[in-house]
PDB file of C-alpha atoms in Angstrom:
ATOM      1  CA  MET A   1     363.726  93.779  73.021  1.00  0.00           C
ATOM      2  CA  ALA A   2     360.660  95.799  73.963  1.00  0.00           C
ATOM      3  CA  THR A   3     359.477  96.095  77.523  1.00  0.00           C
ATOM      4  CA  LEU A   4     355.863  95.128  78.169  1.00  0.00           C
ATOM      5  CA  ALA A   5     355.222  96.015  81.813  1.00  0.00           C
ATOM      6  CA  PRO A   6     356.977  96.530  85.141  1.00  0.00           C
ATOM      7  CA  LYS A   7     357.659  93.383  87.123  1.00  0.00           C
ATOM      8  CA  LEU A   8     355.616  93.235  90.329  1.00  0.00           C
ATOM      9  CA  PRO A   9     356.398  93.746  93.107  1.00  0.00           C
ATOM     10  CA  LEU A  10     358.465  96.701  91.926  1.00  0.00           C
ATOM     11  CA  ALA A  11     362.210  96.191  92.160  1.00  0.00           C
ATOM     12  CA  LEU A  12     365.090  98.377  91.057  1.00  0.00           C
ATOM     13  CA  ASP A  13     367.083  97.476  87.958  1.00  0.00           C
ATOM     14  CA  ALA A  14     370.228  99.314  86.892  1.00  0.00           C
ATOM     15  CA  SER A  15     369.459  99.335  83.164  1.00  0.00           C
ATOM     16  CA  THR A  16     365.761 100.306  83.176  1.00  0.00           C
ATOM     17  CA  GLN A  17     365.339 101.804  86.666  1.00  0.00           C
ATOM     18  CA  TYR A  18     362.630  99.226  87.472  1.00  0.00           C
ATOM     19  CA  ALA A  19     362.735  95.538  86.580  1.00  0.00           C
ATOM     20  CA  MET A  20     360.649  95.010  83.464  1.00  0.00           C
ATOM     21  CA  ILE A  21     358.881  92.066  81.872  1.00  0.00           C
ATOM     22  CA  LYS A  22     360.101  91.549  78.331  1.00  0.00           C
ATOM     23  CA  ASP A  23     358.236  88.441  77.140  1.00  0.00           C
ATOM     24  CA  TYR A  24     354.598  87.435  76.872  1.00  0.00           C
ATOM     25  CA  PRO A  25     354.688  84.211  78.945  1.00  0.00           C
ATOM     26  CA  LYS A  26     356.018  86.090  81.994  1.00  0.00           C
ATOM     27  CA  LEU A  27     353.494  88.901  81.483  1.00  0.00           C
ATOM     28  CA  ALA A  28     350.623  86.405  81.229  1.00  0.00           C
ATOM     29  CA  ALA A  29     351.827  84.632  84.398  1.00  0.00           C
ATOM     30  CA  GLN A  30     352.025  87.923  86.310  1.00  0.00           C
ATOM     31  CA  ASN A  31     348.551  88.967  85.132  1.00  0.00           C
ATOM     32  CA  LEU A  32     347.075  85.585  86.106  1.00  0.00           C
ATOM     33  CA  LYS A  33     348.793  85.674  89.503  1.00  0.00           C
ATOM     34  CA  MET A  34     347.373  89.148  90.197  1.00  0.00           C
ATOM     35  CA  LEU A  35     343.897  88.011  89.126  1.00  0.00           C
ATOM     36  CA  ILE A  36     343.996  84.967  91.441  1.00  0.00           C
ATOM     37  CA  LEU A  37     345.426  86.795  94.472  1.00  0.00           C
ATOM     38  CA  THR A  38     343.284  89.950  94.276  1.00  0.00           C
ATOM     39  CA  ILE A  39     340.173  89.924  96.450  1.00  0.00           C
ATOM     40  CA  PRO A  40     337.107  91.424  94.697  1.00  0.00           C
ATOM     41  CA  GLY A  41     336.722  95.009  95.877  1.00  0.00           C
ATOM     42  CA  GLU A  42     340.451  95.400  96.467  1.00  0.00           C
ATOM     43  CA  ARG A  43     341.303  96.887  93.060  1.00  0.00           C
ATOM     44  CA  MET A  44     340.442 100.528  92.681  1.00  0.00           C
ATOM     45  CA  MET A  45     337.986 101.443  89.916  1.00  0.00           C
ATOM     46  CA  ASP A  46     336.928  97.793  89.368  1.00  0.00           C
ATOM     47  CA  ILE A  47     335.323  96.127  92.369  1.00  0.00           C
ATOM     48  CA  ASN A  48     334.588  92.920  90.432  1.00  0.00           C
ATOM     49  CA  PHE A  49     338.239  92.152  89.564  1.00  0.00           C
ATOM     50  CA  GLY A  50     339.800  89.142  91.230  1.00  0.00           C
ATOM     51  CA  VAL A  51     339.293  85.529  92.226  1.00  0.00           C
ATOM     52  CA  GLY A  52     340.213  86.276  95.841  1.00  0.00           C
ATOM     53  CA  ILE A  53     341.985  83.046  96.720  1.00  0.00           C
ATOM     54  CA  PRO A  54     343.121  84.455 100.112  1.00  0.00           C
ATOM     55  CA  LYS A  55     339.486  84.641 101.274  1.00  0.00           C
ATOM     56  CA  TYR A  56     339.232  80.843 100.871  1.00  0.00           C
ATOM     57  CA  LEU A  57     342.075  80.136 103.310  1.00  0.00           C
ATOM     58  CA  PHE A  58     339.751  79.539 106.245  1.00  0.00           C
ATOM     59  CA  GLU A  59     337.006  77.747 104.331  1.00  0.00           C
ATOM     60  CA  ASN A  60     336.537  73.994 104.531  1.00  0.00           C
ATOM     61  CA  ASN A  61     338.815  72.295 102.053  1.00  0.00           C
ATOM     62  CA  ASP A  62     336.185  70.258 100.246  1.00  0.00           C
ATOM     63  CA  ASN A  63     334.967  69.672  96.708  1.00  0.00           C
ATOM     64  CA  THR A  64     332.283  72.369  96.994  1.00  0.00           C
ATOM     65  CA  VAL A  65     334.814  75.092  97.818  1.00  0.00           C
ATOM     66  CA  ARG A  66     337.184  73.831  95.113  1.00  0.00           C
ATOM     67  CA  ALA A  67     334.376  73.944  92.547  1.00  0.00           C
ATOM     68  CA  GLU A  68     333.579  77.512  93.629  1.00  0.00           C
ATOM     69  CA  ILE A  69     337.246  78.535  93.234  1.00  0.00           C
ATOM     70  CA  LYS A  70     337.430  76.937  89.775  1.00  0.00           C
ATOM     71  CA  ALA A  71     334.179  78.556  88.630  1.00  0.00           C
ATOM     72  CA  LYS A  72     335.348  81.975  89.834  1.00  0.00           C
ATOM     73  CA  LEU A  73     338.727  81.456  88.108  1.00  0.00           C
ATOM     74  CA  TYR A  74     337.123  80.550  84.766  1.00  0.00           C
ATOM     75  CA  GLU A  75     334.692  83.487  85.013  1.00  0.00           C
ATOM     76  CA  GLN A  76     337.444  85.992  85.844  1.00  0.00           C
ATOM     77  CA  VAL A  77     339.813  84.745  83.126  1.00  0.00           C
ATOM     78  CA  ASP A  78     337.021  84.951  80.531  1.00  0.00           C
ATOM     79  CA  THR A  79     336.326  88.545  81.582  1.00  0.00           C
ATOM     80  CA  TYR A  80     339.789  89.996  82.253  1.00  0.00           C
ATOM     81  CA  LEU A  81     342.293  87.716  80.492  1.00  0.00           C
ATOM     82  CA  PRO A  82     340.475  86.479  77.369  1.00  0.00           C
ATOM     83  CA  TYR A  83     343.797  85.685  75.694  1.00  0.00           C
ATOM     84  CA  LEU A  84     344.265  82.786  78.151  1.00  0.00           C
ATOM     85  CA  ASP A  85     342.611  79.394  77.879  1.00  0.00           C
ATOM     86  CA  ILE A  86     342.556  77.474  81.176  1.00  0.00           C
ATOM     87  CA  LEU A  87     343.406  73.850  80.430  1.00  0.00           C
ATOM     88  CA  GLU A  88     343.427  72.391  83.935  1.00  0.00           C
ATOM     89  CA  VAL A  89     343.213  73.389  87.604  1.00  0.00           C
ATOM     90  CA  GLU A  90     344.829  71.031  90.112  1.00  0.00           C
ATOM     91  CA  PHE A  91     344.636  71.222  93.901  1.00  0.00           C
ATOM     92  CA  HIS A  92     347.046  69.709  96.404  1.00  0.00           C
ATOM     93  CA  SER A  93     346.229  69.394 100.091  1.00  0.00           C
ATOM     94  CA  SER A  94     345.739  66.881 102.858  1.00  0.00           C
ATOM     95  CA  MET A  95     342.774  65.512 100.854  1.00  0.00           C
ATOM     96  CA  GLU A  96     345.205  64.117  98.271  1.00  0.00           C
ATOM     97  CA  ASP A  97     348.241  63.596 100.511  1.00  0.00           C
ATOM     98  CA  PRO A  98     347.715  62.847 104.221  1.00  0.00           C
ATOM     99  CA  THR A  99     351.348  63.757 104.987  1.00  0.00           C
ATOM    100  CA  VAL A 100     350.627  67.410 104.091  1.00  0.00           C
ATOM    101  CA  SER A 101     349.491  69.824 106.821  1.00  0.00           C
ATOM    102  CA  GLU A 102     345.736  70.306 106.994  1.00  0.00           C
ATOM    103  CA  HIS A 103     346.401  74.068 106.765  1.00  0.00           C
ATOM    104  CA  TYR A 104     348.161  73.783 103.376  1.00  0.00           C
ATOM    105  CA  LEU A 105     346.494  74.330 100.018  1.00  0.00           C
ATOM    106  CA  GLY A 106     348.361  74.248  96.734  1.00  0.00           C
ATOM    107  CA  MET A 107     346.814  75.186  93.419  1.00  0.00           C
ATOM    108  CA  LYS A 108     348.294  74.735  89.952  1.00  0.00           C
ATOM    109  CA  VAL A 109     346.692  76.350  86.910  1.00  0.00           C
ATOM    110  CA  ILE A 110     347.769  75.079  83.499  1.00  0.00           C
ATOM    111  CA  TYR A 111     346.868  77.490  80.724  1.00  0.00           C
ATOM    112  CA  ASN A 112     347.454  78.249  77.064  1.00  0.00           C
ATOM    113  CA  ILE A 113     348.481  81.741  75.963  1.00  0.00           C
ATOM    114  CA  VAL A 114     346.362  81.680  72.815  1.00  0.00           C
ATOM    115  CA  PRO A 115     347.983  84.447  70.685  1.00  0.00           C
ATOM    116  CA  VAL A 116     351.459  82.934  70.973  1.00  0.00           C
ATOM    117  CA  GLY A 117     350.480  79.263  71.392  1.00  0.00           C
ATOM    118  CA  ILE A 118     352.487  78.667  74.564  1.00  0.00           C
ATOM    119  CA  VAL A 119     351.332  76.389  77.382  1.00  0.00           C
ATOM    120  CA  SER A 120     352.396  77.481  80.871  1.00  0.00           C
ATOM    121  CA  SER A 121     351.492  76.849  84.472  1.00  0.00           C
ATOM    122  CA  LEU A 122     351.220  78.923  87.615  1.00  0.00           C
ATOM    123  CA  SER A 123     351.584  77.345  91.061  1.00  0.00           C
ATOM    124  CA  ILE A 124     350.383  79.014  94.242  1.00  0.00           C
ATOM    125  CA  SER A 125     350.953  77.529  97.694  1.00  0.00           C
ATOM    126  CA  MET A 126     349.195  78.725 100.834  1.00  0.00           C
ATOM    127  CA  ASN A 127     349.812  77.659 104.410  1.00  0.00           C
ATOM    128  CA  GLY A 128     347.608  78.912 107.216  1.00  0.00           C
ATOM    129  CA  SER A 129     346.981  82.597 106.596  1.00  0.00           C
ATOM    130  CA  ASN A 130     350.078  83.124 104.441  1.00  0.00           C
ATOM    131  CA  ILE A 131     350.692  82.720 100.766  1.00  0.00           C
ATOM    132  CA  ILE A 132     354.103  81.128 100.960  1.00  0.00           C
ATOM    133  CA  THR A 133     354.953  80.948  97.270  1.00  0.00           C
ATOM    134  CA  ALA A 134     353.612  82.094  93.963  1.00  0.00           C
ATOM    135  CA  SER A 135     355.803  81.003  91.091  1.00  0.00           C
ATOM    136  CA  GLU A 136     355.374  80.622  87.386  1.00  0.00           C
ATOM    137  CA  ILE A 137     356.762  77.678  85.485  1.00  0.00           C
ATOM    138  CA  VAL A 138     356.861  78.439  81.799  1.00  0.00           C
ATOM    139  CA  SER A 139     357.098  75.585  79.326  1.00  0.00           C
ATOM    140  CA  TYR A 140     357.447  76.549  75.699  1.00  0.00           C
ATOM    141  CA  SER A 141     355.724  74.369  73.154  1.00  0.00           C
TER     142      SER A 141
END
């Protein structure tokens, strides 16, 4: 099986020296995760790259900010990941569930990898100033 890209963050692997991504759903999830987590101006040679979700951590958690995040996500995916089609963006916070900390924000992006026809989702959870998880859940269809 061909290798497509190194898995980030870099980790050692006995067989290939660095852990590698070998299938398109995992590569698409990694690319989407990097796009969401990168703050514009942070990537060298392309200051426009990134949604910059960490910069929203201290913003009011309201529908205006959520709409801004969604708009930025759609714009960035259209520009940098045109092979993805965003199907849905869901948010989870104290607005939906009062038992959740007011400092928590969860975001789930459901997307279609158009060339291979696979629907997947990426979940990112943030608490306070930390991104506590970023995991991909791949569902083949």
